[in-house]
Amino acid sequence: MEVRAFSKSYDKNPVLQFPAFSFEKGSVYAVIGANGSGKSTFARILAGVLPGDQKSSPFVSACKVGYMPQKSYGFRMSVEKNILLGGKDRQRAQALMEKLDITHLASRRADRLSGGETARMALVRTLMRGYDLVLLDEPTAAMDIASAALAEDCILDYQRENGGVTLIVTHSLKQARRLGDQVLFFHQGNLLEWGPSAQVLEQPEQEETRRFLEFYGA
């Protein structure tokens, strides 16, 4: 999956510069970096919900993209109806709800869920269809440890079944290790280092990457 170089600026102040890049089909990419490093802006531009400076799609060829934003949301309807907005396959919806342990919430109004419940519902809704690229921005941040473990298993199952590219923005280096085949490290709006997760997380080449990993306890 080929992506053209793109950027984002506010009032002529650059906040993101991303180079031309090739994502490998069948891989999970963990995106790490400090707050304000450009991770979510990067995901939002790829998802098409935020225009880059170029005002055009960053993808070289047509690409079906799924996106779970950092702030999960629930519409004023049942959890099941919310999930079916992502795809009409009720059997798949049921299977995913069982995996994420939210079957008992199916008839509950989605806008009355807790933060963790909303995140699990939003993840199910996102994974209802097969995409060339699925973008998950801090998908487990609002979940407790047990729910996060279920979510990670569900994400990996989806990746194996779907075979596309999964990109996970995460503040958790442990999650990046568990899920990422590749790691992208952002620093001050730039993609500073990338490569196989073991290489970037254990033997980084850039000094800023080493400092980040030491500070956050990799």
PDB file of C-alpha atoms in Angstrom:
ATOM      1  CA  MET A   1       0.000   0.000   0.000  1.00  0.00           C
ATOM      2  CA  GLU A   2       1.708   3.143  -1.245  1.00  0.00           C
ATOM      3  CA  VAL A   3       1.227   6.530   0.417  1.00  0.00           C
ATOM      4  CA  ARG A   4       2.403   9.841  -1.019  1.00  0.00           C
ATOM      5  CA  ALA A   5       4.255  12.340   1.140  1.00  0.00           C
ATOM      6  CA  PHE A   6       1.857  14.662   2.969  1.00  0.00           C
ATOM      7  CA  SER A   7       1.925  17.378   5.581  1.00  0.00           C
ATOM      8  CA  LYS A   8      -0.318  19.398   7.885  1.00  0.00           C
ATOM      9  CA  SER A   9       0.084  22.982   9.024  1.00  0.00           C
ATOM     10  CA  TYR A  10      -2.008  25.352  11.120  1.00  0.00           C
ATOM     11  CA  ASP A  11      -1.572  29.083  10.458  1.00  0.00           C
ATOM     12  CA  LYS A  12       1.529  28.205   8.422  1.00  0.00           C
ATOM     13  CA  ASN A  13       3.021  26.356  11.413  1.00  0.00           C
ATOM     14  CA  PRO A  14       3.872  22.768  10.403  1.00  0.00           C
ATOM     15  CA  VAL A  15       2.616  20.074  12.785  1.00  0.00           C
ATOM     16  CA  LEU A  16       3.218  17.008  10.607  1.00  0.00           C
ATOM     17  CA  GLN A  17       5.579  16.012   7.806  1.00  0.00           C
ATOM     18  CA  PHE A  18       5.172  12.436   6.564  1.00  0.00           C
ATOM     19  CA  PRO A  19       7.308  11.002   3.754  1.00  0.00           C
ATOM     20  CA  ALA A  20       6.249   8.747   0.908  1.00  0.00           C
ATOM     21  CA  PHE A  21       5.818   5.344   2.507  1.00  0.00           C
ATOM     22  CA  SER A  22       4.958   1.755   1.621  1.00  0.00           C
ATOM     23  CA  PHE A  23       2.851  -0.242   4.085  1.00  0.00           C
ATOM     24  CA  GLU A  24       3.249  -4.005   3.865  1.00  0.00           C
ATOM     25  CA  LYS A  25       0.017  -5.932   3.421  1.00  0.00           C
ATOM     26  CA  GLY A  26      -0.683  -8.343   6.264  1.00  0.00           C
ATOM     27  CA  SER A  27       1.230  -6.314   8.853  1.00  0.00           C
ATOM     28  CA  VAL A  28       0.306  -4.498  12.042  1.00  0.00           C
ATOM     29  CA  TYR A  29       1.982  -1.113  12.530  1.00  0.00           C
ATOM     30  CA  ALA A  30       2.209   0.374  16.012  1.00  0.00           C
ATOM     31  CA  VAL A  31       2.537   4.163  16.023  1.00  0.00           C
ATOM     32  CA  ILE A  32       4.316   5.585  19.071  1.00  0.00           C
ATOM     33  CA  GLY A  33       5.565   8.963  20.197  1.00  0.00           C
ATOM     34  CA  ALA A  34       5.056  11.611  22.851  1.00  0.00           C
ATOM     35  CA  ASN A  35       1.854  13.643  23.138  1.00  0.00           C
ATOM     36  CA  GLY A  36       1.762  16.235  20.376  1.00  0.00           C
ATOM     37  CA  SER A  37       4.175  14.342  18.134  1.00  0.00           C
ATOM     38  CA  GLY A  38       1.642  14.100  15.282  1.00  0.00           C
ATOM     39  CA  LYS A  39       0.356  10.534  15.724  1.00  0.00           C
ATOM     40  CA  SER A  40      -3.365  11.291  15.767  1.00  0.00           C
ATOM     41  CA  THR A  41      -3.063  13.926  13.036  1.00  0.00           C
ATOM     42  CA  PHE A  42      -1.331  11.292  10.906  1.00  0.00           C
ATOM     43  CA  ALA A  43      -4.150   8.781  11.525  1.00  0.00           C
ATOM     44  CA  ARG A  44      -6.890  11.344  10.878  1.00  0.00           C
ATOM     45  CA  ILE A  45      -5.410  12.370   7.531  1.00  0.00           C
ATOM     46  CA  LEU A  46      -5.089   8.750   6.417  1.00  0.00           C
ATOM     47  CA  ALA A  47      -8.678   8.159   7.543  1.00  0.00           C
ATOM     48  CA  GLY A  48      -9.843  11.087   5.431  1.00  0.00           C
ATOM     49  CA  VAL A  49     -11.475  12.968   8.308  1.00  0.00           C
ATOM     50  CA  LEU A  50      -8.828  15.709   8.262  1.00  0.00           C
ATOM     51  CA  PRO A  51      -7.415  17.205   5.066  1.00  0.00           C
ATOM     52  CA  GLY A  52      -3.680  17.481   4.664  1.00  0.00           C
ATOM     53  CA  ASP A  53      -2.071  20.561   3.189  1.00  0.00           C
ATOM     54  CA  GLN A  54      -2.227  18.895  -0.233  1.00  0.00           C
ATOM     55  CA  LYS A  55      -6.067  18.620  -0.022  1.00  0.00           C
ATOM     56  CA  SER A  56      -5.937  15.298  -1.872  1.00  0.00           C
ATOM     57  CA  SER A  57      -5.886  11.655  -0.864  1.00  0.00           C
ATOM     58  CA  PRO A  58      -2.462  10.485   0.296  1.00  0.00           C
ATOM     59  CA  PHE A  59      -3.045   7.034  -1.208  1.00  0.00           C
ATOM     60  CA  VAL A  60      -1.459   6.233  -4.561  1.00  0.00           C
ATOM     61  CA  SER A  61      -4.342   3.886  -5.480  1.00  0.00           C
ATOM     62  CA  ALA A  62      -7.890   3.314  -4.221  1.00  0.00           C
ATOM     63  CA  CYS A  63      -7.980   2.111  -0.648  1.00  0.00           C
ATOM     64  CA  LYS A  64     -10.862   1.090   1.641  1.00  0.00           C
ATOM     65  CA  VAL A  65     -10.184   2.576   5.078  1.00  0.00           C
ATOM     66  CA  GLY A  66     -11.774   1.885   8.453  1.00  0.00           C
ATOM     67  CA  TYR A  67     -11.208   4.238  11.370  1.00  0.00           C
ATOM     68  CA  MET A  68     -11.778   4.199  15.130  1.00  0.00           C
ATOM     69  CA  PRO A  69     -11.055   7.688  16.480  1.00  0.00           C
ATOM     70  CA  GLN A  70      -9.377   8.341  19.799  1.00  0.00           C
ATOM     71  CA  LYS A  71     -12.641   9.497  21.349  1.00  0.00           C
ATOM     72  CA  SER A  72     -15.191   6.714  20.959  1.00  0.00           C
ATOM     73  CA  TYR A  73     -18.822   7.675  20.463  1.00  0.00           C
ATOM     74  CA  GLY A  74     -22.242   6.121  20.669  1.00  0.00           C
ATOM     75  CA  PHE A  75     -25.314   7.316  18.803  1.00  0.00           C
ATOM     76  CA  ARG A  76     -28.682   7.565  20.569  1.00  0.00           C
ATOM     77  CA  MET A  77     -29.804   4.086  19.631  1.00  0.00           C
ATOM     78  CA  SER A  78     -29.099   0.594  20.881  1.00  0.00           C
ATOM     79  CA  VAL A  79     -25.608  -0.865  20.992  1.00  0.00           C
ATOM     80  CA  GLU A  80     -26.608  -3.441  18.389  1.00  0.00           C
ATOM     81  CA  LYS A  81     -27.935  -0.768  16.004  1.00  0.00           C
ATOM     82  CA  ASN A  82     -24.743   1.247  16.519  1.00  0.00           C
ATOM     83  CA  ILE A  83     -22.662  -1.765  15.593  1.00  0.00           C
ATOM     84  CA  LEU A  84     -24.756  -2.526  12.509  1.00  0.00           C
ATOM     85  CA  LEU A  85     -23.907   0.929  11.183  1.00  0.00           C
ATOM     86  CA  GLY A  86     -20.485  -0.577  10.521  1.00  0.00           C
ATOM     87  CA  GLY A  87     -21.907  -3.500   8.520  1.00  0.00           C
ATOM     88  CA  LYS A  88     -25.205  -5.356   8.217  1.00  0.00           C
ATOM     89  CA  ASP A  89     -23.946  -8.876   8.971  1.00  0.00           C
ATOM     90  CA  ARG A  90     -25.802  -9.718  12.209  1.00  0.00           C
ATOM     91  CA  GLN A  91     -23.954 -13.015  12.619  1.00  0.00           C
ATOM     92  CA  ARG A  92     -20.618 -11.226  12.511  1.00  0.00           C
ATOM     93  CA  ALA A  93     -21.909  -8.581  14.909  1.00  0.00           C
ATOM     94  CA  GLN A  94     -22.941 -11.292  17.353  1.00  0.00           C
ATOM     95  CA  ALA A  95     -19.578 -13.049  17.101  1.00  0.00           C
ATOM     96  CA  LEU A  96     -17.629  -9.833  17.663  1.00  0.00           C
ATOM     97  CA  MET A  97     -19.821  -8.806  20.593  1.00  0.00           C
ATOM     98  CA  GLU A  98     -19.142 -12.178  22.180  1.00  0.00           C
ATOM     99  CA  LYS A  99     -15.389 -11.749  21.663  1.00  0.00           C
ATOM    100  CA  LEU A 100     -15.476  -8.322  23.324  1.00  0.00           C
ATOM    101  CA  ASP A 101     -17.905  -9.494  26.047  1.00  0.00           C
ATOM    102  CA  ILE A 102     -20.618  -6.921  25.282  1.00  0.00           C
ATOM    103  CA  THR A 103     -23.446  -9.233  24.164  1.00  0.00           C
ATOM    104  CA  HIS A 104     -25.346  -8.335  27.342  1.00  0.00           C
ATOM    105  CA  LEU A 105     -25.267  -4.679  26.263  1.00  0.00           C
ATOM    106  CA  ALA A 106     -26.892  -5.258  22.862  1.00  0.00           C
ATOM    107  CA  SER A 107     -30.204  -3.579  23.732  1.00  0.00           C
ATOM    108  CA  ARG A 108     -28.694  -0.841  25.937  1.00  0.00           C
ATOM    109  CA  ARG A 109     -28.708   2.733  24.663  1.00  0.00           C
ATOM    110  CA  ALA A 110     -25.212   3.378  23.371  1.00  0.00           C
ATOM    111  CA  ASP A 111     -25.009   6.980  24.584  1.00  0.00           C
ATOM    112  CA  ARG A 112     -25.420   5.755  28.179  1.00  0.00           C
ATOM    113  CA  LEU A 113     -22.477   3.365  28.257  1.00  0.00           C
ATOM    114  CA  SER A 114     -19.315   3.806  30.294  1.00  0.00           C
ATOM    115  CA  GLY A 115     -16.146   4.907  28.527  1.00  0.00           C
ATOM    116  CA  GLY A 116     -14.747   1.384  28.379  1.00  0.00           C
ATOM    117  CA  GLU A 117     -18.019  -0.090  27.143  1.00  0.00           C
ATOM    118  CA  THR A 118     -18.257   2.587  24.461  1.00  0.00           C
ATOM    119  CA  ALA A 119     -14.728   1.803  23.317  1.00  0.00           C
ATOM    120  CA  ARG A 120     -15.503  -1.908  23.012  1.00  0.00           C
ATOM    121  CA  MET A 121     -18.673  -1.151  21.048  1.00  0.00           C
ATOM    122  CA  ALA A 122     -16.780   1.243  18.768  1.00  0.00           C
ATOM    123  CA  LEU A 123     -14.105  -1.371  18.112  1.00  0.00           C
ATOM    124  CA  VAL A 124     -16.728  -3.946  17.150  1.00  0.00           C
ATOM    125  CA  ARG A 125     -18.386  -1.401  14.856  1.00  0.00           C
ATOM    126  CA  THR A 126     -15.053  -0.646  13.179  1.00  0.00           C
ATOM    127  CA  LEU A 127     -14.200  -4.300  12.632  1.00  0.00           C
ATOM    128  CA  MET A 128     -17.532  -5.201  11.046  1.00  0.00           C
ATOM    129  CA  ARG A 129     -16.078  -4.937   7.528  1.00  0.00           C
ATOM    130  CA  GLY A 130     -12.888  -5.896   5.788  1.00  0.00           C
ATOM    131  CA  TYR A 131     -10.661  -2.933   4.914  1.00  0.00           C
ATOM    132  CA  ASP A 132      -7.411  -2.470   3.074  1.00  0.00           C
ATOM    133  CA  LEU A 133      -6.345  -0.306   6.021  1.00  0.00           C
ATOM    134  CA  VAL A 134      -7.910  -0.113   9.462  1.00  0.00           C
ATOM    135  CA  LEU A 135      -6.789   2.744  11.734  1.00  0.00           C
ATOM    136  CA  LEU A 136      -7.248   2.399  15.494  1.00  0.00           C
ATOM    137  CA  ASP A 137      -6.358   5.487  17.527  1.00  0.00           C
ATOM    138  CA  GLU A 138      -5.722   4.493  21.167  1.00  0.00           C
ATOM    139  CA  PRO A 139      -8.400   1.764  20.922  1.00  0.00           C
ATOM    140  CA  THR A 140      -7.919   0.376  24.443  1.00  0.00           C
ATOM    141  CA  ALA A 141      -7.072   3.551  26.373  1.00  0.00           C
ATOM    142  CA  ALA A 142     -10.482   3.663  28.121  1.00  0.00           C
ATOM    143  CA  MET A 143     -10.614  -0.088  28.830  1.00  0.00           C
ATOM    144  CA  ASP A 144      -9.628  -2.004  31.936  1.00  0.00           C
ATOM    145  CA  ILE A 145      -6.876  -4.628  31.713  1.00  0.00           C
ATOM    146  CA  ALA A 146      -9.213  -7.563  31.046  1.00  0.00           C
ATOM    147  CA  SER A 147     -11.169  -5.727  28.342  1.00  0.00           C
ATOM    148  CA  ALA A 148      -7.966  -4.468  26.722  1.00  0.00           C
ATOM    149  CA  ALA A 149      -6.691  -8.060  26.498  1.00  0.00           C
ATOM    150  CA  LEU A 150      -9.923  -9.135  24.784  1.00  0.00           C
ATOM    151  CA  ALA A 151      -9.645  -6.182  22.405  1.00  0.00           C
ATOM    152  CA  GLU A 152      -6.049  -6.998  21.481  1.00  0.00           C
ATOM    153  CA  ASP A 153      -7.005 -10.605  20.718  1.00  0.00           C
ATOM    154  CA  CYS A 154      -9.897  -9.375  18.596  1.00  0.00           C
ATOM    155  CA  ILE A 155      -7.620  -6.989  16.671  1.00  0.00           C
ATOM    156  CA  LEU A 156      -5.120  -9.756  15.938  1.00  0.00           C
ATOM    157  CA  ASP A 157      -7.903 -12.131  14.879  1.00  0.00           C
ATOM    158  CA  TYR A 158      -9.226  -9.447  12.526  1.00  0.00           C
ATOM    159  CA  GLN A 159      -5.782  -8.902  11.053  1.00  0.00           C
ATOM    160  CA  ARG A 160      -5.293 -12.612  10.395  1.00  0.00           C
ATOM    161  CA  GLU A 161      -8.742 -12.911   8.803  1.00  0.00           C
ATOM    162  CA  ASN A 162      -8.610  -9.687   6.806  1.00  0.00           C
ATOM    163  CA  GLY A 163      -5.007  -9.719   5.611  1.00  0.00           C
ATOM    164  CA  GLY A 164      -4.821  -5.960   5.034  1.00  0.00           C
ATOM    165  CA  VAL A 165      -2.888  -3.378   7.025  1.00  0.00           C
ATOM    166  CA  THR A 166      -3.736  -2.512  10.622  1.00  0.00           C
ATOM    167  CA  LEU A 167      -2.343   0.681  12.115  1.00  0.00           C
ATOM    168  CA  ILE A 168      -2.607   1.201  15.887  1.00  0.00           C
ATOM    169  CA  VAL A 169      -1.771   4.493  17.564  1.00  0.00           C
ATOM    170  CA  THR A 170      -0.825   3.633  21.137  1.00  0.00           C
ATOM    171  CA  HIS A 171       0.709   5.248  24.205  1.00  0.00           C
ATOM    172  CA  SER A 172       1.582   1.786  25.547  1.00  0.00           C
ATOM    173  CA  LEU A 173       4.994   0.472  24.579  1.00  0.00           C
ATOM    174  CA  LYS A 174       3.977  -2.938  25.910  1.00  0.00           C
ATOM    175  CA  GLN A 175       1.016  -2.925  23.533  1.00  0.00           C
ATOM    176  CA  ALA A 176       3.296  -1.877  20.692  1.00  0.00           C
ATOM    177  CA  ARG A 177       5.480  -4.904  21.475  1.00  0.00           C
ATOM    178  CA  ARG A 178       2.531  -7.280  21.689  1.00  0.00           C
ATOM    179  CA  LEU A 179       0.726  -6.178  18.542  1.00  0.00           C
ATOM    180  CA  GLY A 180       3.171  -4.453  16.230  1.00  0.00           C
ATOM    181  CA  ASP A 181       5.039  -6.241  13.474  1.00  0.00           C
ATOM    182  CA  GLN A 182       6.456  -2.816  12.647  1.00  0.00           C
ATOM    183  CA  VAL A 183       6.814   0.351  14.735  1.00  0.00           C
ATOM    184  CA  LEU A 184       6.631   3.947  13.542  1.00  0.00           C
ATOM    185  CA  PHE A 185       8.146   6.514  15.941  1.00  0.00           C
ATOM    186  CA  PHE A 186       6.980  10.104  15.613  1.00  0.00           C
ATOM    187  CA  HIS A 187       8.903  13.040  17.068  1.00  0.00           C
ATOM    188  CA  GLN A 188       7.859  16.685  16.772  1.00  0.00           C
ATOM    189  CA  GLY A 189       5.657  16.003  13.769  1.00  0.00           C
ATOM    190  CA  ASN A 190       8.159  13.866  11.882  1.00  0.00           C
ATOM    191  CA  LEU A 191       8.461  10.145  11.275  1.00  0.00           C
ATOM    192  CA  LEU A 192      11.861   9.843  12.881  1.00  0.00           C
ATOM    193  CA  GLU A 193      12.378   6.073  12.925  1.00  0.00           C
ATOM    194  CA  TRP A 194      10.581   2.968  11.703  1.00  0.00           C
ATOM    195  CA  GLY A 195      11.219  -0.725  11.235  1.00  0.00           C
ATOM    196  CA  PRO A 196      10.553  -4.149  12.780  1.00  0.00           C
ATOM    197  CA  SER A 197       9.242  -3.737  16.317  1.00  0.00           C
ATOM    198  CA  ALA A 198      12.146  -5.575  17.960  1.00  0.00           C
ATOM    199  CA  GLN A 199      14.649  -3.375  16.157  1.00  0.00           C
ATOM    200  CA  VAL A 200      13.000  -0.035  16.963  1.00  0.00           C
ATOM    201  CA  LEU A 201      12.029  -0.901  20.543  1.00  0.00           C
ATOM    202  CA  GLU A 202      15.232  -2.705  21.518  1.00  0.00           C
ATOM    203  CA  GLN A 203      17.983  -1.314  19.291  1.00  0.00           C
ATOM    204  CA  PRO A 204      16.826   2.094  18.016  1.00  0.00           C
ATOM    205  CA  GLU A 205      19.155   4.002  15.740  1.00  0.00           C
ATOM    206  CA  GLN A 206      18.060   7.520  16.638  1.00  0.00           C
ATOM    207  CA  GLU A 207      19.008   9.249  19.878  1.00  0.00           C
ATOM    208  CA  GLU A 208      15.522  10.747  20.261  1.00  0.00           C
ATOM    209  CA  THR A 209      14.007   7.270  19.998  1.00  0.00           C
ATOM    210  CA  ARG A 210      16.336   5.997  22.721  1.00  0.00           C
ATOM    211  CA  ARG A 211      15.440   8.901  24.987  1.00  0.00           C
ATOM    212  CA  PHE A 212      11.738   8.330  24.439  1.00  0.00           C
ATOM    213  CA  LEU A 213      12.004   4.612  25.213  1.00  0.00           C
ATOM    214  CA  GLU A 214      14.094   5.246  28.326  1.00  0.00           C
ATOM    215  CA  PHE A 215      11.650   7.876  29.604  1.00  0.00           C
ATOM    216  CA  TYR A 216       8.586   5.712  29.000  1.00  0.00           C
ATOM    217  CA  GLY A 217      10.212   2.554  30.287  1.00  0.00           C
ATOM    218  CA  ALA A 218      10.572   0.316  27.234  1.00  0.00           C
TER     219      ALA A 218
END
